[in-house]
Amino acid sequence: MTSRTDGTGTSVAPARAGLVLGTLILVAGVANLNLSVANVALPDIGKSFDASQTMLDLIAVGYSLGLAASVLWFGALGDRYGRKLMIILGMSLTIPACLLAGFAPSSGVLFAARVLGGLAAGMAYPTTLALITALWSGPARTKSIALWSALGGGIALLGPLISGWLLEHFSWGSVFLVTLPLVAVALPMAIFFVPSHVNEGTEPVDNLGGMLSAVLVGALIVAINFLPVPTEQTVAIVLLVVAAVAGVLFFVRQRRAANPLYDLHIAARPTFWVAACAGIIVFGSLMGAAYISQQFLQNVLGYSTLDAGAAIIPAGLFMVAVAPRSAKLVGLHGSRRTLLTGQSFLVVAFLLMLLLWKENTPYWEVAIPYIFLGIGVGLAGTPSSNSLTGSVPVTRVGMASGTADLQRDLGGALMTSIFGALLTAGYASAMGSAIASSGKHISQSTQATLQLSYSSAEDLAAQHPHYASQITAAAQSSFIKGDQWAYLAAMIAILIGMGLVFRFFPKMDAENALRAAYHAKDTGAGPSSAPTDEVRVPAPGTGPAVVPGHVSSPDELE
């Protein structure tokens, strides 16, 4: 089965569109749910393995790391060898990855299992958006992407609730097995309902570029996590050098390769690179907030795992409710205004976290920032992903969908790593100050244990009941100091993203005009005369580029 495409903005969808879209959303749901199940279990994992805060950071980020390192490469492989095949392989590999994580004998094995799960998702997840782009066109594609974004994100935010319930009854390993029933449904549905060989390319894949991109992402993320650890700073610096070298080599390779993995000419289109940068910050902020806040709720406020998982439900509900309406806002006001509105809600969310989240914070003060967070991501997610997929030829939708996934996964890996590093450094600094001001003689080994992580301090408190209350109070206060560093960093990052969108993203009329111009260039057709009073998701291959207030030819802009 093939999909018809349309260059006039008319809605086009494949046969059995509901079943196909439902299957793709379910496959994406497997990846999204696996992405979020670990956060609630981190305190239990820390106690089980006596893990440092850095190891907990790595476990939290491992899945995103695997995804971010592989999505570009695997997206290109799907474009060439079959997107349906990549979904089937990814869903199949998810099964052993979940089992290995669920029964991991050590924190190191658990981290490796999370990375493996991310690689499996890297095969399946980017393919879902690539197929939506290839099978739908016009406003139908916008609506499909909005549903894909909303339901996928909503499933991800259900992860903490499901994990919390499981942890009330089973060990921490159970949270990594929760997606296996979904895989059992998604895999046969993909086999029977997802069409094969839709608008795929025939060019060879740049495998060297794929390997370089994996090294770049992997080395960068691990280095960020190691930087705040005094004993690992040499390793961190070496990894940063490796990431820098890989980045330069990747750029050179993409400039010279006959069929580059990442077309730098397309990536230079403003609505592509600005949307990518904005998405990295938006989705990264969501995942980083989920990571930090779950530990805050359990460690500082004393929530049970179930209560901590349920606490984030308002974010998911508002994100799911707002995302479909985001598509309408894009049609009425353009991607730029919708993105800026969503980012504004995110700034307010982190400002409220910074001001309200203290010891003994009532739940309503916890819920309000979550509501703003959900609204912000719901508004900003659709125009970000939609701009990427509308900026490339249909044979390169793997690049666009890979970038759409990369913005989420690299954003999540980066922001979670940065938040985790700031939390680690802020916690250790505040605990050191608390120890110094206590006036008590504390051995170096005890001080190191107290500064290692909140879970280590709790273990020490259990061993010394006479000092338990003082140790716990100091650990809670120190944790709050650390997470406030993270919330402040998030606000700064989002404001930078808003500046990029405000300065470089096109206004509505220019966006529509240049969308038609890029469509004409990519397809070799004549200039489109499509109206510009609405934002259309054009036929595959359309991609706008804009100089505010001025419409240039595609060649001039590139």
PDB file of C-alpha atoms in Angstrom, residues 406-515:
ATOM      1  CA  LEU A 406      16.925  13.598  18.652  1.00  0.00           C
ATOM      2  CA  GLN A 407      15.542  16.876  19.989  1.00  0.00           C
ATOM      3  CA  ARG A 408      13.574  14.917  22.569  1.00  0.00           C
ATOM      4  CA  ASP A 409      16.160  12.267  23.388  1.00  0.00           C
ATOM      5  CA  LEU A 410      19.293  14.396  23.134  1.00  0.00           C
ATOM      6  CA  GLY A 411      17.391  17.121  24.966  1.00  0.00           C
ATOM      7  CA  GLY A 412      16.372  14.639  27.633  1.00  0.00           C
ATOM      8  CA  ALA A 413      19.858  13.189  27.918  1.00  0.00           C
ATOM      9  CA  LEU A 414      21.508  16.617  27.992  1.00  0.00           C
ATOM     10  CA  MET A 415      19.058  18.310  30.356  1.00  0.00           C
ATOM     11  CA  THR A 416      18.820  15.302  32.664  1.00  0.00           C
ATOM     12  CA  SER A 417      22.617  15.081  32.712  1.00  0.00           C
ATOM     13  CA  ILE A 418      22.986  18.808  33.336  1.00  0.00           C
ATOM     14  CA  PHE A 419      20.244  18.793  35.971  1.00  0.00           C
ATOM     15  CA  GLY A 420      21.798  15.701  37.549  1.00  0.00           C
ATOM     16  CA  ALA A 421      25.288  17.212  37.516  1.00  0.00           C
ATOM     17  CA  LEU A 422      23.990  20.421  39.093  1.00  0.00           C
ATOM     18  CA  LEU A 423      22.004  18.418  41.636  1.00  0.00           C
ATOM     19  CA  THR A 424      25.097  16.354  42.469  1.00  0.00           C
ATOM     20  CA  ALA A 425      27.341  19.401  42.775  1.00  0.00           C
ATOM     21  CA  GLY A 426      24.759  21.487  44.646  1.00  0.00           C
ATOM     22  CA  TYR A 427      23.920  18.674  47.047  1.00  0.00           C
ATOM     23  CA  ALA A 428      27.601  17.932  47.781  1.00  0.00           C
ATOM     24  CA  SER A 429      28.373  21.632  48.295  1.00  0.00           C
ATOM     25  CA  ALA A 430      25.407  22.226  50.590  1.00  0.00           C
ATOM     26  CA  MET A 431      26.095  19.069  52.586  1.00  0.00           C
ATOM     27  CA  GLY A 432      29.727  20.104  52.966  1.00  0.00           C
ATOM     28  CA  SER A 433      28.618  23.477  54.299  1.00  0.00           C
ATOM     29  CA  ALA A 434      26.158  21.811  56.685  1.00  0.00           C
ATOM     30  CA  ILE A 435      28.891  19.525  58.012  1.00  0.00           C
ATOM     31  CA  ALA A 436      31.281  22.446  58.463  1.00  0.00           C
ATOM     32  CA  SER A 437      28.686  24.526  60.319  1.00  0.00           C
ATOM     33  CA  SER A 438      27.622  21.652  62.581  1.00  0.00           C
ATOM     34  CA  GLY A 439      30.728  22.010  64.703  1.00  0.00           C
ATOM     35  CA  LYS A 440      31.036  18.225  65.000  1.00  0.00           C
ATOM     36  CA  HIS A 441      34.106  16.180  64.207  1.00  0.00           C
ATOM     37  CA  ILE A 442      33.241  13.976  61.246  1.00  0.00           C
ATOM     38  CA  SER A 443      35.715  11.635  59.614  1.00  0.00           C
ATOM     39  CA  GLN A 444      36.593  12.068  55.956  1.00  0.00           C
ATOM     40  CA  SER A 445      35.013   8.726  55.030  1.00  0.00           C
ATOM     41  CA  THR A 446      31.748   9.669  56.748  1.00  0.00           C
ATOM     42  CA  GLN A 447      31.747  13.073  55.091  1.00  0.00           C
ATOM     43  CA  ALA A 448      32.318  11.439  51.690  1.00  0.00           C
ATOM     44  CA  THR A 449      29.378   9.113  52.319  1.00  0.00           C
ATOM     45  CA  LEU A 450      27.113  11.999  53.299  1.00  0.00           C
ATOM     46  CA  GLN A 451      28.071  13.956  50.192  1.00  0.00           C
ATOM     47  CA  LEU A 452      27.783  10.961  47.842  1.00  0.00           C
ATOM     48  CA  SER A 453      23.988  11.015  47.470  1.00  0.00           C
ATOM     49  CA  TYR A 454      20.758  11.391  49.394  1.00  0.00           C
ATOM     50  CA  SER A 455      20.306   7.601  49.549  1.00  0.00           C
ATOM     51  CA  SER A 456      23.804   7.190  51.018  1.00  0.00           C
ATOM     52  CA  ALA A 457      22.979   9.761  53.702  1.00  0.00           C
ATOM     53  CA  GLU A 458      19.757   7.877  54.479  1.00  0.00           C
ATOM     54  CA  ASP A 459      21.670   4.606  54.813  1.00  0.00           C
ATOM     55  CA  LEU A 460      24.078   6.302  57.205  1.00  0.00           C
ATOM     56  CA  ALA A 461      21.149   7.729  59.188  1.00  0.00           C
ATOM     57  CA  ALA A 462      19.716   4.217  59.576  1.00  0.00           C
ATOM     58  CA  GLN A 463      23.056   3.012  60.957  1.00  0.00           C
ATOM     59  CA  HIS A 464      23.219   5.880  63.500  1.00  0.00           C
ATOM     60  CA  PRO A 465      19.673   6.357  64.853  1.00  0.00           C
ATOM     61  CA  HIS A 466      20.796   8.897  67.472  1.00  0.00           C
ATOM     62  CA  TYR A 467      21.799  11.283  64.677  1.00  0.00           C
ATOM     63  CA  ALA A 468      19.178  10.179  62.133  1.00  0.00           C
ATOM     64  CA  SER A 469      17.021  13.296  62.355  1.00  0.00           C
ATOM     65  CA  GLN A 470      19.997  15.661  61.944  1.00  0.00           C
ATOM     66  CA  ILE A 471      21.398  13.657  58.997  1.00  0.00           C
ATOM     67  CA  THR A 472      18.015  13.485  57.257  1.00  0.00           C
ATOM     68  CA  ALA A 473      17.324  17.194  57.765  1.00  0.00           C
ATOM     69  CA  ALA A 474      20.740  18.116  56.364  1.00  0.00           C
ATOM     70  CA  ALA A 475      20.261  15.760  53.393  1.00  0.00           C
ATOM     71  CA  GLN A 476      16.834  17.204  52.578  1.00  0.00           C
ATOM     72  CA  SER A 477      18.082  20.781  52.823  1.00  0.00           C
ATOM     73  CA  SER A 478      21.097  19.941  50.669  1.00  0.00           C
ATOM     74  CA  PHE A 479      18.920  18.215  48.068  1.00  0.00           C
ATOM     75  CA  ILE A 480      16.738  21.321  47.770  1.00  0.00           C
ATOM     76  CA  LYS A 481      19.825  23.481  47.242  1.00  0.00           C
ATOM     77  CA  GLY A 482      20.924  21.166  44.438  1.00  0.00           C
ATOM     78  CA  ASP A 483      17.587  20.994  42.652  1.00  0.00           C
ATOM     79  CA  GLN A 484      17.222  24.778  42.788  1.00  0.00           C
ATOM     80  CA  TRP A 485      20.424  25.011  40.759  1.00  0.00           C
ATOM     81  CA  ALA A 486      18.767  22.738  38.199  1.00  0.00           C
ATOM     82  CA  TYR A 487      15.528  24.765  38.000  1.00  0.00           C
ATOM     83  CA  LEU A 488      17.478  27.995  37.530  1.00  0.00           C
ATOM     84  CA  ALA A 489      19.512  26.400  34.721  1.00  0.00           C
ATOM     85  CA  ALA A 490      16.261  25.259  33.062  1.00  0.00           C
ATOM     86  CA  MET A 491      14.878  28.803  33.096  1.00  0.00           C
ATOM     87  CA  ILE A 492      18.048  30.144  31.499  1.00  0.00           C
ATOM     88  CA  ALA A 493      17.986  27.446  28.803  1.00  0.00           C
ATOM     89  CA  ILE A 494      14.337  28.117  27.920  1.00  0.00           C
ATOM     90  CA  LEU A 495      14.928  31.875  27.714  1.00  0.00           C
ATOM     91  CA  ILE A 496      17.795  31.200  25.290  1.00  0.00           C
ATOM     92  CA  GLY A 497      15.446  29.026  23.236  1.00  0.00           C
ATOM     93  CA  MET A 498      12.846  31.794  23.187  1.00  0.00           C
ATOM     94  CA  GLY A 499      15.471  34.203  21.936  1.00  0.00           C
ATOM     95  CA  LEU A 500      16.332  31.877  19.041  1.00  0.00           C
ATOM     96  CA  VAL A 501      12.691  31.454  18.057  1.00  0.00           C
ATOM     97  CA  PHE A 502      11.943  35.178  18.326  1.00  0.00           C
ATOM     98  CA  ARG A 503      14.974  36.162  16.253  1.00  0.00           C
ATOM     99  CA  PHE A 504      15.209  33.469  13.596  1.00  0.00           C
ATOM    100  CA  PHE A 505      11.889  31.633  13.243  1.00  0.00           C
ATOM    101  CA  PRO A 506       9.636  33.042  10.476  1.00  0.00           C
ATOM    102  CA  LYS A 507       6.342  34.754  11.024  1.00  0.00           C
ATOM    103  CA  MET A 508       3.275  33.088   9.601  1.00  0.00           C
ATOM    104  CA  ASP A 509       3.098  34.652   6.116  1.00  0.00           C
ATOM    105  CA  ALA A 510       6.801  34.210   5.435  1.00  0.00           C
ATOM    106  CA  GLU A 511       6.658  30.648   6.749  1.00  0.00           C
ATOM    107  CA  ASN A 512       3.905  29.730   4.278  1.00  0.00           C
ATOM    108  CA  ALA A 513       5.539  31.428   1.295  1.00  0.00           C
ATOM    109  CA  LEU A 514       8.884  29.797   1.867  1.00  0.00           C
ATOM    110  CA  ARG A 515       7.255  26.458   2.556  1.00  0.00           C
TER     111      ARG A 515
END
